[in-house]
Tab-separated table of C-alpha atoms in Angstrom:
chain	number	residue	atom	x	y	z
A	1	UNK	CA	2.964	15.822	7.124
A	2	UNK	CA	3.528	12.133	7.561
A	3	UNK	CA	1.310	9.491	5.953
A	4	UNK	CA	0.929	6.051	7.495
A	5	UNK	CA	-0.626	3.060	5.642
A	6	UNK	CA	-1.296	-0.187	7.568
A	7	UNK	CA	-1.926	-3.582	6.132
A	8	UNK	CA	-2.107	-7.192	7.324
A	9	UNK	CA	-5.213	-7.348	9.393
A	10	UNK	CA	-7.738	-10.119	9.091
A	11	UNK	CA	-9.585	-13.035	10.809
A	12	UNK	CA	-7.610	-15.626	12.704
A	13	UNK	CA	-8.540	-18.279	15.227
A	14	UNK	CA	-7.515	-18.127	18.787
A	15	UNK	CA	-3.858	-19.101	19.126
A	16	UNK	CA	-2.996	-17.905	15.651
A	17	UNK	CA	-0.679	-15.365	14.350
A	18	UNK	CA	-0.799	-12.251	12.189
A	19	UNK	CA	1.719	-9.603	11.044
A	20	UNK	CA	0.746	-6.053	10.624
A	21	UNK	CA	2.737	-3.571	8.535
A	22	UNK	CA	2.821	0.157	8.551
A	23	UNK	CA	4.549	2.057	5.763
A	24	UNK	CA	5.477	5.619	6.503
A	25	UNK	CA	5.969	8.418	3.895
A	26	UNK	CA	6.296	12.105	3.842
A	27	UNK	CA	8.315	14.027	6.461
A	28	UNK	CA	9.459	10.986	8.298
A	29	UNK	CA	12.717	12.612	9.339
A	30	UNK	CA	10.642	14.497	11.847
A	31	UNK	CA	9.394	11.396	13.600
A	32	UNK	CA	10.616	10.613	17.137
A	33	UNK	CA	8.468	7.590	17.890
A	34	UNK	CA	6.433	5.030	15.982
A	35	UNK	CA	4.126	2.388	17.338
A	36	UNK	CA	0.735	0.623	17.424
A	37	UNK	CA	-2.561	1.383	19.228
A	38	UNK	CA	-5.803	-0.566	19.115
A	39	UNK	CA	-9.482	0.185	19.777
A	40	UNK	CA	-12.060	-2.348	20.406
A	41	UNK	CA	-15.793	-1.612	20.040
A	42	UNK	CA	-17.105	0.471	22.914
A	43	UNK	CA	-13.525	1.003	24.393
A	44	UNK	CA	-11.039	3.800	24.140
A	45	UNK	CA	-7.955	3.514	21.970
A	46	UNK	CA	-5.095	2.050	23.844
A	47	UNK	CA	-1.458	1.713	23.468
A	48	UNK	CA	-0.099	-1.672	22.287
A	49	UNK	CA	3.574	-1.254	21.396
A	50	UNK	CA	6.064	1.340	20.276
A	51	UNK	CA	9.351	2.981	20.677
A	52	UNK	CA	11.827	5.642	19.860
A	53	UNK	CA	13.044	5.785	16.251
A	54	UNK	CA	16.573	6.947	17.367
A	55	UNK	CA	17.260	4.779	20.368
A	56	UNK	CA	15.358	1.680	19.316
A	57	UNK	CA	14.004	1.242	22.781
A	58	UNK	CA	10.550	-0.337	22.663
A	59	UNK	CA	7.683	-0.723	25.136
A	60	UNK	CA	4.705	-3.077	25.177
A	61	UNK	CA	1.422	-3.041	27.008
A	62	UNK	CA	1.262	-5.655	29.704
A	63	UNK	CA	-1.554	-7.476	27.877
A	64	UNK	CA	0.599	-8.224	24.890
A	65	UNK	CA	4.068	-8.723	26.421
A	66	UNK	CA	5.600	-11.986	25.270
A	67	UNK	CA	3.084	-12.404	22.535
A	68	UNK	CA	3.585	-9.312	20.244
A	69	UNK	CA	6.880	-7.986	18.762
A	70	UNK	CA	7.416	-4.683	17.105
A	71	UNK	CA	10.187	-4.314	14.544
A	72	UNK	CA	11.115	-1.972	11.694
A	73	UNK	CA	12.783	-1.921	8.360
A	74	UNK	CA	14.430	1.481	7.904
A	75	UNK	CA	15.180	0.879	4.305
A	76	UNK	CA	11.408	0.553	3.682
A	77	UNK	CA	10.323	3.057	6.265
A	78	UNK	CA	8.097	0.310	7.582
A	79	UNK	CA	7.280	-0.947	11.060
A	80	UNK	CA	5.690	-4.311	11.839
A	81	UNK	CA	3.745	-5.890	14.525
A	82	UNK	CA	4.178	-9.647	14.856
A	83	UNK	CA	1.260	-10.935	16.799
A	84	UNK	CA	1.199	-14.538	18.065
A	85	UNK	CA	-0.944	-16.584	20.577
A	86	UNK	CA	-3.836	-14.333	19.643
A	87	UNK	CA	-6.809	-14.232	21.922
A	88	UNK	CA	-10.408	-13.056	21.264
A	89	UNK	CA	-9.701	-9.930	23.479
A	90	UNK	CA	-7.076	-8.937	20.976
A	91	UNK	CA	-9.899	-8.241	18.437
A	92	UNK	CA	-9.850	-4.605	17.639
A	93	UNK	CA	-8.968	-2.012	14.921
A	94	UNK	CA	-5.214	-1.583	15.049
A	95	UNK	CA	-3.779	1.845	14.219
A	96	UNK	CA	-0.202	2.801	13.325
A	97	UNK	CA	0.941	5.912	15.126
A	98	UNK	CA	3.890	8.189	14.812
A	99	UNK	CA	4.661	11.392	16.598
A	100	UNK	CA	7.241	14.011	17.324
A	101	UNK	CA	7.585	16.887	19.760
A	102	UNK	CA	7.335	20.260	18.119
A	103	UNK	CA	7.399	23.823	19.609
A	104	UNK	CA	3.703	23.466	20.482
A	105	UNK	CA	3.977	19.963	21.987
A	106	UNK	CA	3.328	16.484	20.710
A	107	UNK	CA	2.091	16.056	17.172
A	108	UNK	CA	0.531	12.673	16.267
A	109	UNK	CA	-0.119	11.068	12.957
A	110	UNK	CA	-2.398	8.141	12.522
A	111	UNK	CA	-3.037	5.536	9.817
A	112	UNK	CA	-6.582	4.507	8.772
A	113	UNK	CA	-6.606	1.298	10.781
A	114	UNK	CA	-6.755	-2.311	10.014
A	115	UNK	CA	-9.239	-4.778	11.594
A	116	UNK	CA	-7.909	-7.784	13.486
A	117	UNK	CA	-10.621	-10.298	14.537
A	118	UNK	CA	-9.750	-13.322	16.617
A	119	UNK	CA	-12.431	-15.987	16.732
A	120	UNK	CA	-12.956	-18.172	19.737
């Protein structure tokens, strides 16, 4: 099992910045990928940013490219999401995600989520 704990959400004005953190614990050696998803009210959960824990290659959703940056601190088993130039449409619950590919396919772990609200 892998446990993920997010922090750093809050209320910010349009154009502002926030940094989300996700601390991982447990069987983290099994993880292939880590990243962030978000879910706005009435919408499906969507990918925001993430990447391979081995290669370091990262990907971003088109809607956040150039504004969000994912990074990690291996010593702390923590990943971060630096969000800048925030827009009201970025308002959502942000979830940390990690996964690996086991014999039965992909296995996902999720954090509890942290609310990000961007006021107009």
